[in-house]
Amino acid sequence: MLKLISWNVNGLRAVHRKGIFLPWLAEAQPDILALQETKCHPDQLADEVRQPPGYHTYWAAAERGGYSGVAIYTRRKPLSVQVGMGCDDYDREGRALVADFGDFVLINAYFPNGGRDHARVPFKMQFNADFLTYCNRLRADGRSVVFCGDVNTSHRDIDLARPRQNQHTTGFLPQERAWIDELVAQGYIDTFRGRYPEQTGAYTWWAQVTFSREKNVGWRLDYFFVSPDLWPRVIDATIHPEVLGSDHCPVGLLLDEDGDGR
């Protein structure tokens, strides 16, 4: 069994300073960990965070300090790792890492936020379109694809606590939700909903200023998607709201390592 975890840490240095990150990593023991919103360059981290024993680590940092950024920690050394998707507009913001593990390609991505004034919605939608094109190119080359991260969009009413009040809020705009519809139409599987199609109250992000986490007034913004050929290998998909330290919580994916199915 291969254990993958994705977590938007909202500042890796901050989570480490709180004394949370390394104890959690030691307890969770992921085979592959994808982090988003690291908000740092690796040389700004303590050695034990930058390179924990037993893990290979890879980083994509934003040019702008204290902003965005993604990382991969993995026990399995990838065949190759690509920083970004080959587009400067996205890559300068540290939005993606692409790791080739042979039997699948993992893309760890931090999708843009549309902004309260919706000013970045066009940028977000272009990123989404280009991201899907990138995934489809991999599939056209015969590759199996796993992608994870903070997609910054809740798909359906079941995926946030107050859908009616957020019809005009970025993260739940019709065009943002339609992009996930397109993903699904092209065969990509939202692993959590694939396993738990009717589960309510399953959220991964809560606003910090309104005690919304305590009341579980949240949004499901963080995902693992797989290309359809990998679905037989999916054992489980999980959400871990008990893990604190960020306004997001980790999400997990358990894969049959041998590819024999359940």
PDB file of C-alpha atoms in Angstrom:
ATOM      1  CA  MET A   1       0.000   0.000   0.000  1.00  0.00           C
ATOM      2  CA  LEU A   2       1.272   3.444  -0.963  1.00  0.00           C
ATOM      3  CA  LYS A   3       0.231   6.308   1.336  1.00  0.00           C
ATOM      4  CA  LEU A   4       0.010   9.742  -0.265  1.00  0.00           C
ATOM      5  CA  ILE A   5      -0.907  12.905   1.652  1.00  0.00           C
ATOM      6  CA  SER A   6      -1.513  16.429   0.399  1.00  0.00           C
ATOM      7  CA  TRP A   7      -1.590  19.435   2.731  1.00  0.00           C
ATOM      8  CA  ASN A   8      -1.790  23.184   2.215  1.00  0.00           C
ATOM      9  CA  VAL A   9       0.290  24.203   5.232  1.00  0.00           C
ATOM     10  CA  ASN A  10      -0.229  27.978   4.786  1.00  0.00           C
ATOM     11  CA  GLY A  11       3.418  28.612   5.617  1.00  0.00           C
ATOM     12  CA  LEU A  12       5.755  25.707   6.326  1.00  0.00           C
ATOM     13  CA  ARG A  13       7.981  27.749   8.633  1.00  0.00           C
ATOM     14  CA  ALA A  14       4.952  28.764  10.683  1.00  0.00           C
ATOM     15  CA  VAL A  15       3.704  25.176  11.057  1.00  0.00           C
ATOM     16  CA  HIS A  16       7.202  24.112  12.121  1.00  0.00           C
ATOM     17  CA  ARG A  17       7.480  26.957  14.658  1.00  0.00           C
ATOM     18  CA  LYS A  18       4.194  25.798  16.189  1.00  0.00           C
ATOM     19  CA  GLY A  19       5.868  22.441  16.856  1.00  0.00           C
ATOM     20  CA  ILE A  20       3.393  20.635  14.615  1.00  0.00           C
ATOM     21  CA  PHE A  21       5.010  19.669  11.336  1.00  0.00           C
ATOM     22  CA  LEU A  22       7.767  17.228  12.282  1.00  0.00           C
ATOM     23  CA  PRO A  23       5.783  15.368  14.990  1.00  0.00           C
ATOM     24  CA  TRP A  24       2.883  15.050  12.550  1.00  0.00           C
ATOM     25  CA  LEU A  25       5.198  13.788   9.780  1.00  0.00           C
ATOM     26  CA  ALA A  26       6.692  11.198  12.127  1.00  0.00           C
ATOM     27  CA  GLU A  27       3.241   9.982  13.117  1.00  0.00           C
ATOM     28  CA  ALA A  28       1.570  10.093   9.680  1.00  0.00           C
ATOM     29  CA  GLN A  29       4.488   8.370   7.882  1.00  0.00           C
ATOM     30  CA  PRO A  30       3.408   9.182   4.317  1.00  0.00           C
ATOM     31  CA  ASP A  31       5.276   7.528   1.492  1.00  0.00           C
ATOM     32  CA  ILE A  32       4.703  10.668  -0.559  1.00  0.00           C
ATOM     33  CA  LEU A  33       3.783  14.061   0.888  1.00  0.00           C
ATOM     34  CA  ALA A  34       2.715  17.005  -1.271  1.00  0.00           C
ATOM     35  CA  LEU A  35       2.693  20.431   0.384  1.00  0.00           C
ATOM     36  CA  GLN A  36       1.194  23.647  -0.930  1.00  0.00           C
ATOM     37  CA  GLU A  37       1.614  27.255   0.173  1.00  0.00           C
ATOM     38  CA  THR A  38       5.018  26.550   1.657  1.00  0.00           C
ATOM     39  CA  LYS A  39       5.751  30.311   1.420  1.00  0.00           C
ATOM     40  CA  CYS A  40       9.515  29.847   1.573  1.00  0.00           C
ATOM     41  CA  HIS A  41      12.677  28.846  -0.222  1.00  0.00           C
ATOM     42  CA  PRO A  42      14.168  25.595   1.072  1.00  0.00           C
ATOM     43  CA  ASP A  43      17.313  27.387   2.269  1.00  0.00           C
ATOM     44  CA  GLN A  44      15.114  29.309   4.740  1.00  0.00           C
ATOM     45  CA  LEU A  45      14.228  26.083   6.548  1.00  0.00           C
ATOM     46  CA  ALA A  46      15.920  24.208   9.345  1.00  0.00           C
ATOM     47  CA  ASP A  47      17.814  21.155   8.113  1.00  0.00           C
ATOM     48  CA  GLU A  48      15.410  18.735   9.781  1.00  0.00           C
ATOM     49  CA  VAL A  49      12.479  20.306   7.920  1.00  0.00           C
ATOM     50  CA  ARG A  50      14.236  20.729   4.595  1.00  0.00           C
ATOM     51  CA  GLN A  51      15.573  17.164   4.551  1.00  0.00           C
ATOM     52  CA  PRO A  52      13.974  14.821   7.108  1.00  0.00           C
ATOM     53  CA  PRO A  53      15.655  11.428   7.418  1.00  0.00           C
ATOM     54  CA  GLY A  54      14.274   8.907   4.961  1.00  0.00           C
ATOM     55  CA  TYR A  55      12.845  11.444   2.523  1.00  0.00           C
ATOM     56  CA  HIS A  56      13.911  12.949  -0.768  1.00  0.00           C
ATOM     57  CA  THR A  57      12.587  16.510  -1.022  1.00  0.00           C
ATOM     58  CA  TYR A  58      11.854  18.734  -4.014  1.00  0.00           C
ATOM     59  CA  TRP A  59      10.805  22.371  -4.079  1.00  0.00           C
ATOM     60  CA  ALA A  60       9.166  24.959  -6.303  1.00  0.00           C
ATOM     61  CA  ALA A  61       9.358  28.386  -4.694  1.00  0.00           C
ATOM     62  CA  ALA A  62       7.740  31.604  -5.854  1.00  0.00           C
ATOM     63  CA  GLU A  63       9.896  34.514  -6.937  1.00  0.00           C
ATOM     64  CA  ARG A  64       7.917  36.677  -4.525  1.00  0.00           C
ATOM     65  CA  GLY A  65       8.933  36.037  -0.939  1.00  0.00           C
ATOM     66  CA  GLY A  66       6.449  34.549   1.517  1.00  0.00           C
ATOM     67  CA  TYR A  67       4.037  33.568  -1.241  1.00  0.00           C
ATOM     68  CA  SER A  68       2.721  30.348  -2.778  1.00  0.00           C
ATOM     69  CA  GLY A  69       5.226  27.514  -3.310  1.00  0.00           C
ATOM     70  CA  VAL A  70       4.924  23.722  -3.328  1.00  0.00           C
ATOM     71  CA  ALA A  71       7.073  20.823  -2.150  1.00  0.00           C
ATOM     72  CA  ILE A  72       7.215  17.039  -2.385  1.00  0.00           C
ATOM     73  CA  TYR A  73       8.649  14.750   0.306  1.00  0.00           C
ATOM     74  CA  THR A  74       8.986  11.159  -0.867  1.00  0.00           C
ATOM     75  CA  ARG A  75      10.475   7.893   0.328  1.00  0.00           C
ATOM     76  CA  ARG A  76      10.363   6.585  -3.268  1.00  0.00           C
ATOM     77  CA  LYS A  77      12.921   8.443  -5.321  1.00  0.00           C
ATOM     78  CA  PRO A  78      11.237   9.657  -8.526  1.00  0.00           C
ATOM     79  CA  LEU A  79      12.704   8.903 -11.924  1.00  0.00           C
ATOM     80  CA  SER A  80      12.569  12.639 -12.546  1.00  0.00           C
ATOM     81  CA  VAL A  81      11.096  15.814 -11.099  1.00  0.00           C
ATOM     82  CA  GLN A  82      10.116  18.862 -13.112  1.00  0.00           C
ATOM     83  CA  VAL A  83       9.670  22.248 -11.491  1.00  0.00           C
ATOM     84  CA  GLY A  84       6.568  23.841 -12.979  1.00  0.00           C
ATOM     85  CA  MET A  85       4.638  23.104 -16.148  1.00  0.00           C
ATOM     86  CA  GLY A  86       6.820  25.130 -18.518  1.00  0.00           C
ATOM     87  CA  CYS A  87       4.840  28.390 -18.339  1.00  0.00           C
ATOM     88  CA  ASP A  88       6.636  31.353 -16.782  1.00  0.00           C
ATOM     89  CA  ASP A  89       3.414  33.036 -15.662  1.00  0.00           C
ATOM     90  CA  TYR A  90       2.682  30.083 -13.384  1.00  0.00           C
ATOM     91  CA  ASP A  91       6.155  28.815 -12.661  1.00  0.00           C
ATOM     92  CA  ARG A  92       7.370  32.126 -11.235  1.00  0.00           C
ATOM     93  CA  GLU A  93       4.614  31.717  -8.635  1.00  0.00           C
ATOM     94  CA  GLY A  94       5.814  28.242  -7.612  1.00  0.00           C
ATOM     95  CA  ARG A  95       2.542  26.532  -8.468  1.00  0.00           C
ATOM     96  CA  ALA A  96       3.477  22.997  -9.529  1.00  0.00           C
ATOM     97  CA  LEU A  97       5.905  20.104  -9.196  1.00  0.00           C
ATOM     98  CA  VAL A  98       5.726  17.099 -11.529  1.00  0.00           C
ATOM     99  CA  ALA A  99       7.276  13.860 -10.230  1.00  0.00           C
ATOM    100  CA  ASP A 100       7.584  10.765 -12.411  1.00  0.00           C
ATOM    101  CA  PHE A 101       7.374   7.613 -10.302  1.00  0.00           C
ATOM    102  CA  GLY A 102       7.313   5.267 -13.263  1.00  0.00           C
ATOM    103  CA  ASP A 103       3.933   3.651 -12.716  1.00  0.00           C
ATOM    104  CA  PHE A 104       2.328   7.090 -12.403  1.00  0.00           C
ATOM    105  CA  VAL A 105       3.107  10.775 -12.684  1.00  0.00           C
ATOM    106  CA  LEU A 106       2.243  12.887  -9.648  1.00  0.00           C
ATOM    107  CA  ILE A 107       1.438  16.569 -10.075  1.00  0.00           C
ATOM    108  CA  ASN A 108       1.381  18.610  -6.891  1.00  0.00           C
ATOM    109  CA  ALA A 109      -0.337  21.923  -7.619  1.00  0.00           C
ATOM    110  CA  TYR A 110      -1.430  25.049  -5.802  1.00  0.00           C
ATOM    111  CA  PHE A 111      -4.189  26.506  -7.948  1.00  0.00           C
ATOM    112  CA  PRO A 112      -4.645  30.292  -7.987  1.00  0.00           C
ATOM    113  CA  ASN A 113      -7.196  32.023  -5.807  1.00  0.00           C
ATOM    114  CA  GLY A 114      -9.607  34.199  -7.771  1.00  0.00           C
ATOM    115  CA  GLY A 115      -9.498  36.976  -5.175  1.00  0.00           C
ATOM    116  CA  ARG A 116     -12.288  38.601  -3.223  1.00  0.00           C
ATOM    117  CA  ASP A 117     -12.763  41.147  -6.021  1.00  0.00           C
ATOM    118  CA  HIS A 118     -12.533  38.360  -8.654  1.00  0.00           C
ATOM    119  CA  ALA A 119      -9.562  40.150 -10.231  1.00  0.00           C
ATOM    120  CA  ARG A 120      -7.575  36.916 -10.518  1.00  0.00           C
ATOM    121  CA  VAL A 121     -10.437  34.732 -11.744  1.00  0.00           C
ATOM    122  CA  PRO A 122      -9.321  35.032 -15.423  1.00  0.00           C
ATOM    123  CA  PHE A 123      -5.767  34.037 -14.417  1.00  0.00           C
ATOM    124  CA  LYS A 124      -7.144  31.139 -12.393  1.00  0.00           C
ATOM    125  CA  MET A 125      -9.314  29.908 -15.239  1.00  0.00           C
ATOM    126  CA  GLN A 126      -6.399  30.060 -17.682  1.00  0.00           C
ATOM    127  CA  PHE A 127      -4.236  28.119 -15.230  1.00  0.00           C
ATOM    128  CA  ASN A 128      -7.006  25.528 -14.884  1.00  0.00           C
ATOM    129  CA  ALA A 129      -7.328  25.159 -18.658  1.00  0.00           C
ATOM    130  CA  ASP A 130      -3.570  24.850 -19.163  1.00  0.00           C
ATOM    131  CA  PHE A 131      -3.309  22.410 -16.269  1.00  0.00           C
ATOM    132  CA  LEU A 132      -5.903  20.110 -17.810  1.00  0.00           C
ATOM    133  CA  THR A 133      -4.127  20.303 -21.169  1.00  0.00           C
ATOM    134  CA  TYR A 134      -0.888  19.321 -19.427  1.00  0.00           C
ATOM    135  CA  CYS A 135      -2.534  16.330 -17.739  1.00  0.00           C
ATOM    136  CA  ASN A 136      -4.116  15.251 -21.018  1.00  0.00           C
ATOM    137  CA  ARG A 137      -0.754  15.345 -22.781  1.00  0.00           C
ATOM    138  CA  LEU A 138       0.610  12.956 -20.187  1.00  0.00           C
ATOM    139  CA  ARG A 139      -2.347  10.634 -20.696  1.00  0.00           C
ATOM    140  CA  ALA A 140      -1.925  10.830 -24.475  1.00  0.00           C
ATOM    141  CA  ASP A 141       1.634   9.606 -23.922  1.00  0.00           C
ATOM    142  CA  GLY A 142       0.242   6.585 -22.096  1.00  0.00           C
ATOM    143  CA  ARG A 143       0.977   7.833 -18.592  1.00  0.00           C
ATOM    144  CA  SER A 144      -1.155   7.331 -15.495  1.00  0.00           C
ATOM    145  CA  VAL A 145      -1.788  10.610 -13.680  1.00  0.00           C
ATOM    146  CA  VAL A 146      -2.354  11.502 -10.042  1.00  0.00           C
ATOM    147  CA  PHE A 147      -2.798  15.144  -9.230  1.00  0.00           C
ATOM    148  CA  CYS A 148      -3.347  16.677  -5.851  1.00  0.00           C
ATOM    149  CA  GLY A 149      -3.358  19.944  -4.033  1.00  0.00           C
ATOM    150  CA  ASP A 150      -5.399  22.983  -3.167  1.00  0.00           C
ATOM    151  CA  VAL A 151      -7.676  23.416  -6.196  1.00  0.00           C
ATOM    152  CA  ASN A 152      -9.275  26.497  -4.585  1.00  0.00           C
ATOM    153  CA  THR A 153     -12.733  25.374  -5.765  1.00  0.00           C
ATOM    154  CA  SER A 154     -15.571  23.437  -4.174  1.00  0.00           C
ATOM    155  CA  HIS A 155     -17.267  21.307  -6.792  1.00  0.00           C
ATOM    156  CA  ARG A 156     -20.859  20.834  -5.653  1.00  0.00           C
ATOM    157  CA  ASP A 157     -23.263  22.060  -2.973  1.00  0.00           C
ATOM    158  CA  ILE A 158     -22.275  19.098  -0.793  1.00  0.00           C
ATOM    159  CA  ASP A 159     -18.679  20.341  -0.775  1.00  0.00           C
ATOM    160  CA  LEU A 160     -19.235  23.473   1.304  1.00  0.00           C
ATOM    161  CA  ALA A 161     -21.340  24.315   4.309  1.00  0.00           C
ATOM    162  CA  ARG A 162     -23.116  27.356   2.854  1.00  0.00           C
ATOM    163  CA  PRO A 163     -23.505  26.964  -0.896  1.00  0.00           C
ATOM    164  CA  ARG A 164     -26.446  29.344  -1.268  1.00  0.00           C
ATOM    165  CA  GLN A 165     -24.591  32.219   0.410  1.00  0.00           C
ATOM    166  CA  ASN A 166     -21.471  31.683  -1.739  1.00  0.00           C
ATOM    167  CA  GLN A 167     -22.906  31.558  -5.264  1.00  0.00           C
ATOM    168  CA  HIS A 168     -20.952  34.725  -6.130  1.00  0.00           C
ATOM    169  CA  THR A 169     -17.795  33.950  -4.156  1.00  0.00           C
ATOM    170  CA  THR A 170     -14.633  32.816  -5.889  1.00  0.00           C
ATOM    171  CA  GLY A 171     -14.114  29.157  -5.169  1.00  0.00           C
ATOM    172  CA  PHE A 172     -17.741  28.429  -5.963  1.00  0.00           C
ATOM    173  CA  LEU A 173     -18.371  30.473  -9.108  1.00  0.00           C
ATOM    174  CA  PRO A 174     -20.204  28.671 -11.924  1.00  0.00           C
ATOM    175  CA  GLN A 175     -17.193  28.799 -14.258  1.00  0.00           C
ATOM    176  CA  GLU A 176     -14.879  27.416 -11.570  1.00  0.00           C
ATOM    177  CA  ARG A 177     -17.248  24.545 -10.799  1.00  0.00           C
ATOM    178  CA  ALA A 178     -17.754  23.899 -14.519  1.00  0.00           C
ATOM    179  CA  TRP A 179     -14.026  23.274 -14.879  1.00  0.00           C
ATOM    180  CA  ILE A 180     -14.263  20.409 -12.373  1.00  0.00           C
ATOM    181  CA  ASP A 181     -17.282  19.152 -14.322  1.00  0.00           C
ATOM    182  CA  GLU A 182     -15.015  19.098 -17.390  1.00  0.00           C
ATOM    183  CA  LEU A 183     -12.325  17.206 -15.483  1.00  0.00           C
ATOM    184  CA  VAL A 184     -14.835  14.553 -14.508  1.00  0.00           C
ATOM    185  CA  ALA A 185     -16.285  14.420 -18.025  1.00  0.00           C
ATOM    186  CA  GLN A 186     -12.802  13.647 -19.333  1.00  0.00           C
ATOM    187  CA  GLY A 187     -12.494  10.706 -16.961  1.00  0.00           C
ATOM    188  CA  TYR A 188     -10.561  12.098 -14.012  1.00  0.00           C
ATOM    189  CA  ILE A 189     -11.898  10.796 -10.702  1.00  0.00           C
ATOM    190  CA  ASP A 190     -12.257  12.827  -7.526  1.00  0.00           C
ATOM    191  CA  THR A 191     -11.093  10.031  -5.259  1.00  0.00           C
ATOM    192  CA  PHE A 192     -12.864  11.197  -2.110  1.00  0.00           C
ATOM    193  CA  ARG A 193     -16.226  11.586  -3.834  1.00  0.00           C
ATOM    194  CA  GLY A 194     -15.601   8.355  -5.709  1.00  0.00           C
ATOM    195  CA  ARG A 195     -15.370   6.567  -2.381  1.00  0.00           C
ATOM    196  CA  TYR A 196     -17.857   8.673  -0.391  1.00  0.00           C
ATOM    197  CA  PRO A 197     -20.342  10.224  -2.826  1.00  0.00           C
ATOM    198  CA  GLU A 198     -22.917  11.244  -0.227  1.00  0.00           C
ATOM    199  CA  GLN A 199     -20.760  12.176   2.775  1.00  0.00           C
ATOM    200  CA  THR A 200     -21.664  15.589   4.141  1.00  0.00           C
ATOM    201  CA  GLY A 201     -19.627  17.863   6.408  1.00  0.00           C
ATOM    202  CA  ALA A 202     -16.397  16.750   4.729  1.00  0.00           C
ATOM    203  CA  TYR A 203     -14.357  19.928   4.429  1.00  0.00           C
ATOM    204  CA  THR A 204     -10.654  20.762   4.133  1.00  0.00           C
ATOM    205  CA  TRP A 205     -10.567  24.550   4.668  1.00  0.00           C
ATOM    206  CA  TRP A 206     -12.140  26.839   7.256  1.00  0.00           C
ATOM    207  CA  ALA A 207     -11.929  30.637   7.548  1.00  0.00           C
ATOM    208  CA  GLN A 208      -9.692  31.453  10.503  1.00  0.00           C
ATOM    209  CA  VAL A 209     -11.339  34.628  11.754  1.00  0.00           C
ATOM    210  CA  THR A 210     -14.870  33.385  12.401  1.00  0.00           C
ATOM    211  CA  PHE A 211     -14.364  30.211  14.495  1.00  0.00           C
ATOM    212  CA  SER A 212     -15.704  28.373  11.472  1.00  0.00           C
ATOM    213  CA  ARG A 213     -13.510  25.330  12.083  1.00  0.00           C
ATOM    214  CA  GLU A 214     -15.014  24.767  15.506  1.00  0.00           C
ATOM    215  CA  LYS A 215     -18.470  24.960  13.904  1.00  0.00           C
ATOM    216  CA  ASN A 216     -17.337  22.997  10.824  1.00  0.00           C
ATOM    217  CA  VAL A 217     -18.475  25.737   8.476  1.00  0.00           C
ATOM    218  CA  GLY A 218     -15.986  24.853   5.780  1.00  0.00           C
ATOM    219  CA  TRP A 219     -15.183  24.183   2.152  1.00  0.00           C
ATOM    220  CA  ARG A 220     -13.671  21.137   0.442  1.00  0.00           C
ATOM    221  CA  LEU A 221     -10.905  22.729  -1.619  1.00  0.00           C
ATOM    222  CA  ASP A 222      -8.197  20.042  -1.471  1.00  0.00           C
ATOM    223  CA  TYR A 223      -8.297  16.950  -3.669  1.00  0.00           C
ATOM    224  CA  PHE A 224      -6.655  13.865  -5.047  1.00  0.00           C
ATOM    225  CA  PHE A 225      -7.716  13.152  -8.625  1.00  0.00           C
ATOM    226  CA  VAL A 226      -6.612  10.098 -10.615  1.00  0.00           C
ATOM    227  CA  SER A 227      -6.832   9.186 -14.265  1.00  0.00           C
ATOM    228  CA  PRO A 228      -9.409   6.420 -14.802  1.00  0.00           C
ATOM    229  CA  ASP A 229      -6.832   3.664 -15.311  1.00  0.00           C
ATOM    230  CA  LEU A 230      -5.656   4.175 -11.704  1.00  0.00           C
ATOM    231  CA  TRP A 231      -9.083   3.899 -10.099  1.00  0.00           C
ATOM    232  CA  PRO A 232      -8.779   0.106  -9.558  1.00  0.00           C
ATOM    233  CA  ARG A 233      -5.676   0.818  -7.461  1.00  0.00           C
ATOM    234  CA  VAL A 234      -7.464   3.264  -5.126  1.00  0.00           C
ATOM    235  CA  ILE A 235      -7.978   1.627  -1.733  1.00  0.00           C
ATOM    236  CA  ASP A 236      -9.231   4.685   0.140  1.00  0.00           C
ATOM    237  CA  ALA A 237      -9.378   8.484   0.150  1.00  0.00           C
ATOM    238  CA  THR A 238      -9.332  10.383   3.429  1.00  0.00           C
ATOM    239  CA  ILE A 239      -9.724  13.812   5.022  1.00  0.00           C
ATOM    240  CA  HIS A 240      -7.998  14.646   8.326  1.00  0.00           C
ATOM    241  CA  PRO A 241      -9.674  17.624  10.048  1.00  0.00           C
ATOM    242  CA  GLU A 242      -8.113  16.633  13.358  1.00  0.00           C
ATOM    243  CA  VAL A 243      -4.705  17.832  12.108  1.00  0.00           C
ATOM    244  CA  LEU A 244      -4.225  21.462  13.101  1.00  0.00           C
ATOM    245  CA  GLY A 245      -1.583  24.044  12.229  1.00  0.00           C
ATOM    246  CA  SER A 246      -3.094  25.482   9.044  1.00  0.00           C
ATOM    247  CA  ASP A 247      -6.449  26.781   7.857  1.00  0.00           C
ATOM    248  CA  HIS A 248      -6.450  23.658   5.629  1.00  0.00           C
ATOM    249  CA  CYS A 249      -6.232  20.059   6.792  1.00  0.00           C
ATOM    250  CA  PRO A 250      -4.434  17.176   5.062  1.00  0.00           C
ATOM    251  CA  VAL A 251      -6.145  14.860   2.602  1.00  0.00           C
ATOM    252  CA  GLY A 252      -4.942  11.353   1.839  1.00  0.00           C
ATOM    253  CA  LEU A 253      -4.924   8.689  -0.834  1.00  0.00           C
ATOM    254  CA  LEU A 254      -4.112   5.004  -0.357  1.00  0.00           C
ATOM    255  CA  LEU A 255      -3.006   3.191  -3.517  1.00  0.00           C
ATOM    256  CA  ASP A 256      -2.380  -0.473  -4.097  1.00  0.00           C
ATOM    257  CA  GLU A 257       1.356  -0.347  -4.692  1.00  0.00           C
ATOM    258  CA  ASP A 258       1.431  -3.452  -6.882  1.00  0.00           C
ATOM    259  CA  GLY A 259      -1.348  -2.332  -9.143  1.00  0.00           C
ATOM    260  CA  ASP A 260      -3.388  -5.505  -8.554  1.00  0.00           C
ATOM    261  CA  GLY A 261      -6.504  -3.725  -7.325  1.00  0.00           C
ATOM    262  CA  ARG A 262      -8.301  -4.423  -4.086  1.00  0.00           C
TER     263      ARG A 262
END
